[in-house]
CSV table of C-alpha atoms in Angstrom, one decimal:
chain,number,residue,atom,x,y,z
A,1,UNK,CA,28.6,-10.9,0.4
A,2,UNK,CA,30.0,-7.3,-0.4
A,3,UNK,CA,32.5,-6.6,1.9
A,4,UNK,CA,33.7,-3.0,0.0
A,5,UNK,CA,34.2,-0.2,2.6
A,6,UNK,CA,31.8,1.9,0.8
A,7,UNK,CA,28.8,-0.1,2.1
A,8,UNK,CA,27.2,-0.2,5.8
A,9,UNK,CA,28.0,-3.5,7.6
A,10,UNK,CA,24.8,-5.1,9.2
A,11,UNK,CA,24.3,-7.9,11.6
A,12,UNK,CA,22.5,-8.0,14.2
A,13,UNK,CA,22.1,-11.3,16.8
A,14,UNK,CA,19.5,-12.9,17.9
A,15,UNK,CA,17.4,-11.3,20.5
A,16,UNK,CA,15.6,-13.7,22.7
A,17,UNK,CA,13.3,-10.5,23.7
A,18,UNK,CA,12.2,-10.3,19.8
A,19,UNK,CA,11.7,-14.0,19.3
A,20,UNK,CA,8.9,-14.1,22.5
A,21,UNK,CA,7.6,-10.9,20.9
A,22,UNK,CA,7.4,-11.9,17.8
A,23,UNK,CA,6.0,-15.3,18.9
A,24,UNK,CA,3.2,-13.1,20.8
A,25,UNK,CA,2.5,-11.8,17.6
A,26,UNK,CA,2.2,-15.1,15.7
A,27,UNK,CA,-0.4,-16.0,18.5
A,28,UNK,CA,-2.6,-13.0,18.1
A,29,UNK,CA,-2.3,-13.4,14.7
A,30,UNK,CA,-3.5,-16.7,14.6
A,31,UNK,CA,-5.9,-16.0,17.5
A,32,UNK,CA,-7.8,-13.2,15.2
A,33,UNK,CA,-7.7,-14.2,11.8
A,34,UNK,CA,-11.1,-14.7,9.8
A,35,UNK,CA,-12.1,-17.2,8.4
A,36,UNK,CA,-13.2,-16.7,5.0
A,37,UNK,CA,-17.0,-16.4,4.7
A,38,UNK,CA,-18.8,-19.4,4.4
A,39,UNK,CA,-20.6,-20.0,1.1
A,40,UNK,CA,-24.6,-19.7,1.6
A,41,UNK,CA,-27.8,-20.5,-0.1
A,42,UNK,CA,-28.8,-17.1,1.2
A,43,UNK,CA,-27.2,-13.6,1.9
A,44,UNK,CA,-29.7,-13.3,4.9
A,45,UNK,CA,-27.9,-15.6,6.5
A,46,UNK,CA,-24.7,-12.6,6.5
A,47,UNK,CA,-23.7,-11.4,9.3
A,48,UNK,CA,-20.5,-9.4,11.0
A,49,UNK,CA,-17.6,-10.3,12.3
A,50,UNK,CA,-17.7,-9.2,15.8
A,51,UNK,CA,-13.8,-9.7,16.7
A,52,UNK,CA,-11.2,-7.8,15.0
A,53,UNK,CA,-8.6,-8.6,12.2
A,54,UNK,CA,-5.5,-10.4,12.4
A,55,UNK,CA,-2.9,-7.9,14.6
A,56,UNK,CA,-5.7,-5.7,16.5
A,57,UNK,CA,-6.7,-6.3,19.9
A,58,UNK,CA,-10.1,-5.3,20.6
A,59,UNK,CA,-10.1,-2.5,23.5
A,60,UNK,CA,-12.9,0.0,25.1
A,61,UNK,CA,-11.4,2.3,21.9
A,62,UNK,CA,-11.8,-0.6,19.4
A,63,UNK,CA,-10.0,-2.5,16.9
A,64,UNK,CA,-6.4,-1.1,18.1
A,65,UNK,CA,-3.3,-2.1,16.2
A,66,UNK,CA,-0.5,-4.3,17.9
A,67,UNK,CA,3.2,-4.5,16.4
A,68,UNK,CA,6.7,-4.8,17.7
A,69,UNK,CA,7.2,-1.5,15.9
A,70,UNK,CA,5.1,0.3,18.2
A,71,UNK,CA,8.2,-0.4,20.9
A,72,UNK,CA,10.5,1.4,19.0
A,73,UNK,CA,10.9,5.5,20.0
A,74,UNK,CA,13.3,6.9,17.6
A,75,UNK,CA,11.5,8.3,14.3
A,76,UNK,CA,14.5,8.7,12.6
A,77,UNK,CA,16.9,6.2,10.7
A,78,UNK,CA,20.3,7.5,12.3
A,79,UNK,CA,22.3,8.0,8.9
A,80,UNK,CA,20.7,4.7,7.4
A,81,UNK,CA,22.2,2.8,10.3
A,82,UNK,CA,19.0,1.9,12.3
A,83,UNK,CA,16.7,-0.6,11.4
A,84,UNK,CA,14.6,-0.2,14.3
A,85,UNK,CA,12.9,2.6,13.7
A,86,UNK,CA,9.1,3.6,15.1
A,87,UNK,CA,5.9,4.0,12.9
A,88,UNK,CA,4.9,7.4,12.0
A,89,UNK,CA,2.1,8.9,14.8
A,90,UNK,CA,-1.5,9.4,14.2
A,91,UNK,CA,-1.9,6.3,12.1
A,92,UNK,CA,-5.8,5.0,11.3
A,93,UNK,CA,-6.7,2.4,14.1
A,94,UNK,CA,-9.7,2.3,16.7
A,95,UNK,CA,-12.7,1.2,14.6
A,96,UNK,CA,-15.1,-1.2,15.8
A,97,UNK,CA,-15.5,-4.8,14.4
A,98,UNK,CA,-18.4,-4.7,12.7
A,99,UNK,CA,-17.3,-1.5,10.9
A,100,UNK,CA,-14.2,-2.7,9.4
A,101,UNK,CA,-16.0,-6.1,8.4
A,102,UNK,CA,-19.2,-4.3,6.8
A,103,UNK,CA,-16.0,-2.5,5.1
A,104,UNK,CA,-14.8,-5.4,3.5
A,105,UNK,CA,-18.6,-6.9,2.3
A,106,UNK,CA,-18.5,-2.9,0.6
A,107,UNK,CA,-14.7,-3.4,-1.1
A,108,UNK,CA,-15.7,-6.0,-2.6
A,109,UNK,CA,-19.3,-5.4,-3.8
A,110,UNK,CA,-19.7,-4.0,-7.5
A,111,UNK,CA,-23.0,-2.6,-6.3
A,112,UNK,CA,-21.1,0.7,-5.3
A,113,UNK,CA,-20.3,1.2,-8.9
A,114,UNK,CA,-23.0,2.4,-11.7
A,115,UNK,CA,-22.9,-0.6,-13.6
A,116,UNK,CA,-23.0,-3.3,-10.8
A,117,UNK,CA,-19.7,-4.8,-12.4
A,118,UNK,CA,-17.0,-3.2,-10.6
A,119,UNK,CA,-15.8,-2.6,-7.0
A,120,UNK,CA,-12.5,-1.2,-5.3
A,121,UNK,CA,-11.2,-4.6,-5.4
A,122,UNK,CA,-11.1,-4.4,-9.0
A,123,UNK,CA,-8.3,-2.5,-9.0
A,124,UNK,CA,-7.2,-3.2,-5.9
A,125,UNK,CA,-7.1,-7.0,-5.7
A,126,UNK,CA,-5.8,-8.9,-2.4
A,127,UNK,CA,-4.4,-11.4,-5.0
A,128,UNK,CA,-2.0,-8.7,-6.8
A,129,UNK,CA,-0.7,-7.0,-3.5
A,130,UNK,CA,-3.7,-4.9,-3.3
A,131,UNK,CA,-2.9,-3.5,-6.9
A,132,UNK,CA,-4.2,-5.0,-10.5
A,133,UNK,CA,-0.9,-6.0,-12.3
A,134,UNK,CA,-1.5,-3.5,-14.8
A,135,UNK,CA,0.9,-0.6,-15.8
A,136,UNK,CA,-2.3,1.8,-16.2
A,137,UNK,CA,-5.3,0.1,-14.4
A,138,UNK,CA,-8.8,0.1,-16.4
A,139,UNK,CA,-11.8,2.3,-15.8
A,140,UNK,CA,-15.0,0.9,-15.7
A,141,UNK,CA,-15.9,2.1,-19.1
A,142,UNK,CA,-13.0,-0.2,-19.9
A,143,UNK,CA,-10.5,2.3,-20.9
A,144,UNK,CA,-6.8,2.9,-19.7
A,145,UNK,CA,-6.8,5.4,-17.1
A,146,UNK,CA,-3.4,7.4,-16.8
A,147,UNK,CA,-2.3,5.9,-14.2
A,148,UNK,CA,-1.5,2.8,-12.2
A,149,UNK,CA,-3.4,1.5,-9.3
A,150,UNK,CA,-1.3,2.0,-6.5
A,151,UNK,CA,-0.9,-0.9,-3.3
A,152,UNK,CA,-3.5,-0.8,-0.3
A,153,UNK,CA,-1.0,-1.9,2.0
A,154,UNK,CA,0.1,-0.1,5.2
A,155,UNK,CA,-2.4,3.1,3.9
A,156,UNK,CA,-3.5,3.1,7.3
A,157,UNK,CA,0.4,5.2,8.2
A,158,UNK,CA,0.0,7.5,5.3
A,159,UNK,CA,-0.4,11.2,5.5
A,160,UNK,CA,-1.2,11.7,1.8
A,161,UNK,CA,-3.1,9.2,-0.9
A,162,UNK,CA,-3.1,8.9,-4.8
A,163,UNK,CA,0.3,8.9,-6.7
A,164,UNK,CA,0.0,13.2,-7.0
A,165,UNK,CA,-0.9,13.3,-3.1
A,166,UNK,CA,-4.1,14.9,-3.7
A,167,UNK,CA,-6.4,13.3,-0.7
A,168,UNK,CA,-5.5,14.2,2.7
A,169,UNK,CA,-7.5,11.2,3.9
A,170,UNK,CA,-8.6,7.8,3.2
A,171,UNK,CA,-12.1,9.0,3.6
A,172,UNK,CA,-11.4,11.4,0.7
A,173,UNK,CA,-9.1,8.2,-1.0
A,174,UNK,CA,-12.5,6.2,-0.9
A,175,UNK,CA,-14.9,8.6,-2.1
A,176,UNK,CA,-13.1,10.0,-5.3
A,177,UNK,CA,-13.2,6.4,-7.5
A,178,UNK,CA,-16.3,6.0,-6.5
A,179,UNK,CA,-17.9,9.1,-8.1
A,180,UNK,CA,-15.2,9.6,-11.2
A,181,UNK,CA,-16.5,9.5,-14.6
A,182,UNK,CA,-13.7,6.9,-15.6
A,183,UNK,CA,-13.8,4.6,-12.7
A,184,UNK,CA,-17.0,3.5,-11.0
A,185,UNK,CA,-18.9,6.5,-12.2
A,186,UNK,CA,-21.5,6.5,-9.1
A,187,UNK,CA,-23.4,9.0,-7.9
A,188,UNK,CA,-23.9,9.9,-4.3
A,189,UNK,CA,-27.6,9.5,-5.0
A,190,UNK,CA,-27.5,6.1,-7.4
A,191,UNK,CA,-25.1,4.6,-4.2
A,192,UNK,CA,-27.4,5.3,-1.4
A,193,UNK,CA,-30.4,4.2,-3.4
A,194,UNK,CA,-28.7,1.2,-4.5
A,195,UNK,CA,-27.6,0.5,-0.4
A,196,UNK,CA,-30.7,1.9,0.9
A,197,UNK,CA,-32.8,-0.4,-1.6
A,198,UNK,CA,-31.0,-3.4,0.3
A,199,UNK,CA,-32.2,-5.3,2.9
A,200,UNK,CA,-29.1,-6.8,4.3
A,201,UNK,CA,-26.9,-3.7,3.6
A,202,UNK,CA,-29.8,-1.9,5.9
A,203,UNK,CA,-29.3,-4.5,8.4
A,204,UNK,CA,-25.5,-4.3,8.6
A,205,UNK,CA,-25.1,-0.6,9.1
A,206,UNK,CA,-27.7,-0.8,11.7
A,207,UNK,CA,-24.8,-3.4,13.5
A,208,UNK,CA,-22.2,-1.2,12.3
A,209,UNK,CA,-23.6,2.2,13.6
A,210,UNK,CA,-26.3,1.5,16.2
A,211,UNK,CA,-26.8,4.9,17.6
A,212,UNK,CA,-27.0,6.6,14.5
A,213,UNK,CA,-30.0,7.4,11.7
A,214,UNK,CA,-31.6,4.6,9.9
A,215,UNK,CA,-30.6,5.4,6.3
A,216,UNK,CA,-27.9,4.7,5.2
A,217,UNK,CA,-25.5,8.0,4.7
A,218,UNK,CA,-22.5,8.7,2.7
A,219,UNK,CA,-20.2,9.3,5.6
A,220,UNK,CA,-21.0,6.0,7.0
A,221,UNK,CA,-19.9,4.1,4.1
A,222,UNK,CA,-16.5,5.7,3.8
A,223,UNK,CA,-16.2,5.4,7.4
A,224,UNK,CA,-16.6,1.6,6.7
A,225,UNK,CA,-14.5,1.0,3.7
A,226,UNK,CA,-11.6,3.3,5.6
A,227,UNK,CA,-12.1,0.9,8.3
A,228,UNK,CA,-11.3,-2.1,6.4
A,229,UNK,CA,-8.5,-0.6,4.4
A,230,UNK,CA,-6.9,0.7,8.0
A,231,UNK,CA,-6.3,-3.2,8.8
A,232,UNK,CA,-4.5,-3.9,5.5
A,233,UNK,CA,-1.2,-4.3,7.5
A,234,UNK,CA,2.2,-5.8,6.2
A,235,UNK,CA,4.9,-5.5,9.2
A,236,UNK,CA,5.9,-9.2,9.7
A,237,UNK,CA,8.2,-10.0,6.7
A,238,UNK,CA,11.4,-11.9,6.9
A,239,UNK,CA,12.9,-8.1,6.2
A,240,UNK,CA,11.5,-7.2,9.8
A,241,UNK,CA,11.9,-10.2,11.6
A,242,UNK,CA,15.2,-9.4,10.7
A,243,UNK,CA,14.7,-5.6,12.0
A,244,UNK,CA,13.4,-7.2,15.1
A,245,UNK,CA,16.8,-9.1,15.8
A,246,UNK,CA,16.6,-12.3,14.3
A,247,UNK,CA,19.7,-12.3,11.7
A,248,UNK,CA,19.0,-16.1,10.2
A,249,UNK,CA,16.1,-14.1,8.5
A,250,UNK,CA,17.9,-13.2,5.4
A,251,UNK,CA,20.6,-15.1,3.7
A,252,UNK,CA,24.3,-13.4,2.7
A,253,UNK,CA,22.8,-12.3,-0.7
A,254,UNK,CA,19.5,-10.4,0.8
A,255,UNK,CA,21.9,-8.9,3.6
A,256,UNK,CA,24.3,-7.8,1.2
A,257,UNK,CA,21.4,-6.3,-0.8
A,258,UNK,CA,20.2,-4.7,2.1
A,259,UNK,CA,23.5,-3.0,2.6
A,260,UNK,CA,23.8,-1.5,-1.2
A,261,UNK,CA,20.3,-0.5,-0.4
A,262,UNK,CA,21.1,1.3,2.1
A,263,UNK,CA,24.7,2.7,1.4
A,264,UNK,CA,25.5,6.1,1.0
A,265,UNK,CA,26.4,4.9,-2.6
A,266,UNK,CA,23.2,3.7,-3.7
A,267,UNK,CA,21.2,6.2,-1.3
A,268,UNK,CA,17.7,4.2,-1.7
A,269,UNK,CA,16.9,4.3,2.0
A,270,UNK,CA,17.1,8.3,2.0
A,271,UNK,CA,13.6,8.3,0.0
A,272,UNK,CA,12.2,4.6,1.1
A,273,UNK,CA,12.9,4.4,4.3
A,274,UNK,CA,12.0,2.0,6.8
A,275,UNK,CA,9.8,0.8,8.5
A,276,UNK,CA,7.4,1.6,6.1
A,277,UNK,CA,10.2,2.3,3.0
A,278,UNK,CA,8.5,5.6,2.1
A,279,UNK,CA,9.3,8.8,3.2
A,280,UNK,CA,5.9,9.7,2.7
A,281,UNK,CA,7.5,13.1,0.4
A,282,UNK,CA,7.0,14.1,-3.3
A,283,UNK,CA,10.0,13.4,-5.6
A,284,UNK,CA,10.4,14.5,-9.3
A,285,UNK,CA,13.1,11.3,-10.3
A,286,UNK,CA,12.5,11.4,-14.6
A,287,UNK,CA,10.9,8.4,-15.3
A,288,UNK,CA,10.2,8.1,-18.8
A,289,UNK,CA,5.9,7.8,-20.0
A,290,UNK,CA,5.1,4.7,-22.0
A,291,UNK,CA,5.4,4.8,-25.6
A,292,UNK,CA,3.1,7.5,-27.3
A,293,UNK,CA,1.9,9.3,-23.6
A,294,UNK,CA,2.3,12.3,-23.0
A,295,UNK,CA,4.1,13.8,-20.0
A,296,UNK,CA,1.9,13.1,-16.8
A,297,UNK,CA,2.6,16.6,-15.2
A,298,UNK,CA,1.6,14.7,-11.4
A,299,UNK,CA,1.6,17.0,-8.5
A,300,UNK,CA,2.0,20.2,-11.0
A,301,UNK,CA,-1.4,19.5,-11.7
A,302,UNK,CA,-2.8,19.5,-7.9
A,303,UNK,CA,-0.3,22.7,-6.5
A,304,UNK,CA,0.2,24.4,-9.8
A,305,UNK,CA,3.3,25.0,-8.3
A,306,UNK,CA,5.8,24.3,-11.5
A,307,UNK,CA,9.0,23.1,-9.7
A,308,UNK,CA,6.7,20.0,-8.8
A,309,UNK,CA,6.1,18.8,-12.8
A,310,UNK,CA,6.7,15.6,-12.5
A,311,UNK,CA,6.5,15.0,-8.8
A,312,UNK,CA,4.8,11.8,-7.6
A,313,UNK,CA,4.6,10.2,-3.9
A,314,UNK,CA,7.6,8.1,-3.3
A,315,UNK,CA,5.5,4.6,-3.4
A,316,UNK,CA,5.8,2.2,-0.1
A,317,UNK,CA,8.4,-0.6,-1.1
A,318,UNK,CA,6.5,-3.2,1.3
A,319,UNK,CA,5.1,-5.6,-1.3
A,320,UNK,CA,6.6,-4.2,-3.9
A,321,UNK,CA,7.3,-8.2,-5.4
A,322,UNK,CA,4.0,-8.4,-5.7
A,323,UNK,CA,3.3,-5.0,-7.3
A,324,UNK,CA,4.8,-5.3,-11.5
A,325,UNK,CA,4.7,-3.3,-13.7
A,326,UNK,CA,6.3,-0.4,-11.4
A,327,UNK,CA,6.3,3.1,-11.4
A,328,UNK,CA,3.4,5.7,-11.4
A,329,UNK,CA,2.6,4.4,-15.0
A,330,UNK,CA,3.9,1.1,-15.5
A,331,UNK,CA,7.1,2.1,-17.1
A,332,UNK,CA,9.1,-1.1,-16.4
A,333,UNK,CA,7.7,-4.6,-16.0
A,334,UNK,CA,10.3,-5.9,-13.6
A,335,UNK,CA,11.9,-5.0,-10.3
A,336,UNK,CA,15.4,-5.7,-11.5
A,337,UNK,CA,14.5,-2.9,-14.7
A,338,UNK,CA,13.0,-0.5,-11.8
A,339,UNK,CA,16.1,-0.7,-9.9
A,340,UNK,CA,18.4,-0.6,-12.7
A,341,UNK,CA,16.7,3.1,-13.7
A,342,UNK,CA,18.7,5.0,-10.6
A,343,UNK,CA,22.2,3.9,-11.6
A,344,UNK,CA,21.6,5.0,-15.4
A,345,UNK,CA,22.1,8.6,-14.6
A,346,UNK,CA,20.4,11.6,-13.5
A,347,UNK,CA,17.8,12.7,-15.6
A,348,UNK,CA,18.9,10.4,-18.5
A,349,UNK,CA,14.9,9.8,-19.9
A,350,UNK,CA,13.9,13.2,-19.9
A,351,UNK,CA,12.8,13.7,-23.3
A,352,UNK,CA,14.6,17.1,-25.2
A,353,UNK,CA,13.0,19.9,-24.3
A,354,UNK,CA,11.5,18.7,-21.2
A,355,UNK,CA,12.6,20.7,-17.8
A,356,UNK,CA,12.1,18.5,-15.1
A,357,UNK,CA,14.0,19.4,-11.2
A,358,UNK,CA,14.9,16.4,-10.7
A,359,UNK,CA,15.2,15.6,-7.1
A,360,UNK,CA,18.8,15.6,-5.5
A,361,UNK,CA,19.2,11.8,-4.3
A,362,UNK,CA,19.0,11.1,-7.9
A,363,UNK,CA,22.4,11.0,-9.3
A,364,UNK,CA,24.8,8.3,-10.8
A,365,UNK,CA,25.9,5.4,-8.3
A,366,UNK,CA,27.0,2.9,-10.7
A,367,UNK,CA,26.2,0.1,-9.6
A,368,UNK,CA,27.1,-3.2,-10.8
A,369,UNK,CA,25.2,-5.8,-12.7
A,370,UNK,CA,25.5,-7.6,-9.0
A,371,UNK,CA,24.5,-5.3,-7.2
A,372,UNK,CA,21.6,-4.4,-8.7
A,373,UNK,CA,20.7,-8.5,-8.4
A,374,UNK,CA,21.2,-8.1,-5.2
A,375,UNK,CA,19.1,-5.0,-4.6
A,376,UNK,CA,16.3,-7.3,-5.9
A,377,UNK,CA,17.1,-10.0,-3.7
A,378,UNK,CA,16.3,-7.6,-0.6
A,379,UNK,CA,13.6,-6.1,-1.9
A,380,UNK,CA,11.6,-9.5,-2.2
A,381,UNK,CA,12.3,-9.9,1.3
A,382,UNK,CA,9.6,-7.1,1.9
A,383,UNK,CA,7.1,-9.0,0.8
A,384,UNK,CA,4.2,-10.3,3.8
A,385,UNK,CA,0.6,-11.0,3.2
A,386,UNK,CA,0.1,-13.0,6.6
A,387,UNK,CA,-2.1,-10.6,7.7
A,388,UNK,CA,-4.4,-10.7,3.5
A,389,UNK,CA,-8.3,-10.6,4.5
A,390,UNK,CA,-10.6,-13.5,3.6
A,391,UNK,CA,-12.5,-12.5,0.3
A,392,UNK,CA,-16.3,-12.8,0.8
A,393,UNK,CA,-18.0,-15.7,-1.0
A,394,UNK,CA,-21.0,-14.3,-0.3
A,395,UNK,CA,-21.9,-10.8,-1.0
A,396,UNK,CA,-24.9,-8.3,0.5
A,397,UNK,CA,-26.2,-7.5,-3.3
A,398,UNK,CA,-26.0,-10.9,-4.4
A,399,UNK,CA,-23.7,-9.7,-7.4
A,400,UNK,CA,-20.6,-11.8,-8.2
A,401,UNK,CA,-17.3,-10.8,-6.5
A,402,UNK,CA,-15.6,-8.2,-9.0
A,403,UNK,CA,-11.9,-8.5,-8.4
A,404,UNK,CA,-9.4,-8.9,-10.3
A,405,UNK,CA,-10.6,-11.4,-12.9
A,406,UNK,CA,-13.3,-8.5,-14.1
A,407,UNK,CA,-9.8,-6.8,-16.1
A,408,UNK,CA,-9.3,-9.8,-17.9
């Protein structure tokens, strides 16, 4: 364990309070979870769940999220010293059952795309932490798009979507892949034809949205799919049982990762900061494009403002084991490369003749081949899928389930 001066010390004991929260939290979880749909002869026999997920309590609001996160007031991480630190306010929560589950049957289904053979799953798969394992995901015209597809995790908190930060909400996050020439190239017409043409589909909505029209519209469906994706919660890994008081939770390498991670040295906390690691901000750092790319300009593109070439959404950490290759293109295939990027200098990949502002917590820490292994060893402490949805083995178009495995 690092005991250098340089470094913040943490421990914390165990805090009997925590352990009956967290214990309350097991139970609801437990209490809530779905099971995975059962296989059928027949999609009539589909129907929707009419509890909520795993970590929601159903109230006269709705589906309304519960975590020990939610007892925390301060918003702020006290000089990196505080672990316990609130979630952001105005967070996604409040939708009814049978919304978020008729949200799920719609990930999943590759009717929403033109060709019936891809769905958001396909780049989003629960099996790859909600991402596709690929350092530029593939359209559904089979070509590499520019970028990679980024985790679905803990979007629910997030104030700003897509790796430039162009989508305001996850409304507008759901709508655009749907209707891009280089994803699932639908139409708003070919979409509601296709769901209005279904029997089943017809029937859900009208379980889903009982007071409203008949046919099936637009805003309902993204209204569904942002329901689903606002339950995609990861708060419950050994990293914040840890927060939450229970030191046992990491060993002496993960806590003395935890502490170069959040040192004034290495400064990685200032940008990914807890408890979501993400400051939810735009940050031009200098990673280099793969091999034979061209620069990906990022938010330059959206603002046209030039100081922001080569700005990108600092990424949520949470997961982040389960996320390779990193970066907004794939750059580098491991976590321990990823890491070892800061430490090499600021601005050190910027090609000759590039003029990138690189943002100020990027400099040269010079960290050790240890520490940078045990950066890594904290950073898979992040990693918690206890609260991963049950994958249809049914769906409403009868299509086969297009996640994942489709990219192969």
């Amino acid at each position: 364990m690092f005991r250098h001066l340089r470094y913040l010390i943490v421990g914390f004991s165990l805090a009997a309070s925590a352990l009956l929260a967290l214990a309350f939290q097991a139970v609801l979880a437990a209490d809530s979870t779905p099971a995975a749909t059962p296989a059928s002869t027949s999609v009539d026999a589909l129907s929707l769940n009419d509890h909520c997920p795993a970590g929601f309590e159903l109230t006269s609001v709705g589906c309304e999220l519960r975590t020990l996160y939610q007892n925390y007031q301060s918003l702020e991480n006290k000089g990196l010293g505080g672990l316990q630190i609130a979630l952001p306010p105005g967070y996604r929560d409040g939708f009814s059952p049978q919304q978020i589950d008729l949200g799920r049957y719609l990930f999943f289904d590759p009717l929403l795309s033109a060709n019936g053979k891809m769905s958001c799953a396909t780049c989003h798969d629960p099996d790859q932490g909600f991402s596709d394992g690929m350092g530029r995901s593939l359209g559904g015209d089979g070509k590499l798009l520019q970028r990679s597809a980024p985790t679905l995790w803990n979007v629910a908190f997030l104030d700003k979507l897509f790796w430039d930060a162009r989508a305001d909400s996850l409304e507008e996050q759901a709508e655009e892949p749907l209707f891009d020439s280089h994803e699932m190239n639908n139409t708003p017409e070919g979409l509601l034809a296709a769901l209005n043409n279904n029997e089943v589909y017809r029937r859900m909505f009208g379980e889903a949205y009982a007071e409203e029209e008949k046919l099936i519209t637009l805003p309902q469906v993204l209204t569904a799919i942002t329901a689903f994706q606002s339950t995609l919660i990861s708060l419950n890994s050994r990293y914040d049982q840890y927060a939450h008081g229970y030191a046992d939770a990491l060993n002496e390498d993960e806590k003395a990762g935890l502490n170069v991670f959040r040192s004034f040295v290495a400064r990685c906390g200032e940008c990914h900061t807890p408890p979501l690691f993400t400051n939810q901000q735009m940050a031009v750092i200098g990673t280099p494009e793969p091999v034979g790319m061209p620069r990906d300009v990022g938010a330059e593109k959206v603002t046209g403002i030039k100081s922001q070439r080569g700005s990108f959404k600092v990424p949520s950490l949470r997961n982040i084991a389960l996320t390779a290759p990193y970066m907004h293109s794939g750059r580098f295939a491991t976590l321990r490369e990823a890491v070892e990027f800061y430490t090499q200098g600021r601005g050190h990949a910027v090609p000759e003749g590039e003029h990138l502002n690189i943002h100020w917590h990027i400099w040269e820490p010079n960290l050790t081949d240890d520490e940078l292994d045990r950066v890594v060893d904290f950073l898979q402490t992040l990693t918690d899928e206890s609260f991963k949805p049950a994958v249809p083995a049914l769906l409403p178009s009868g299509l086969p389930l297009a996640h994942g495995q489709y990219r192969r």
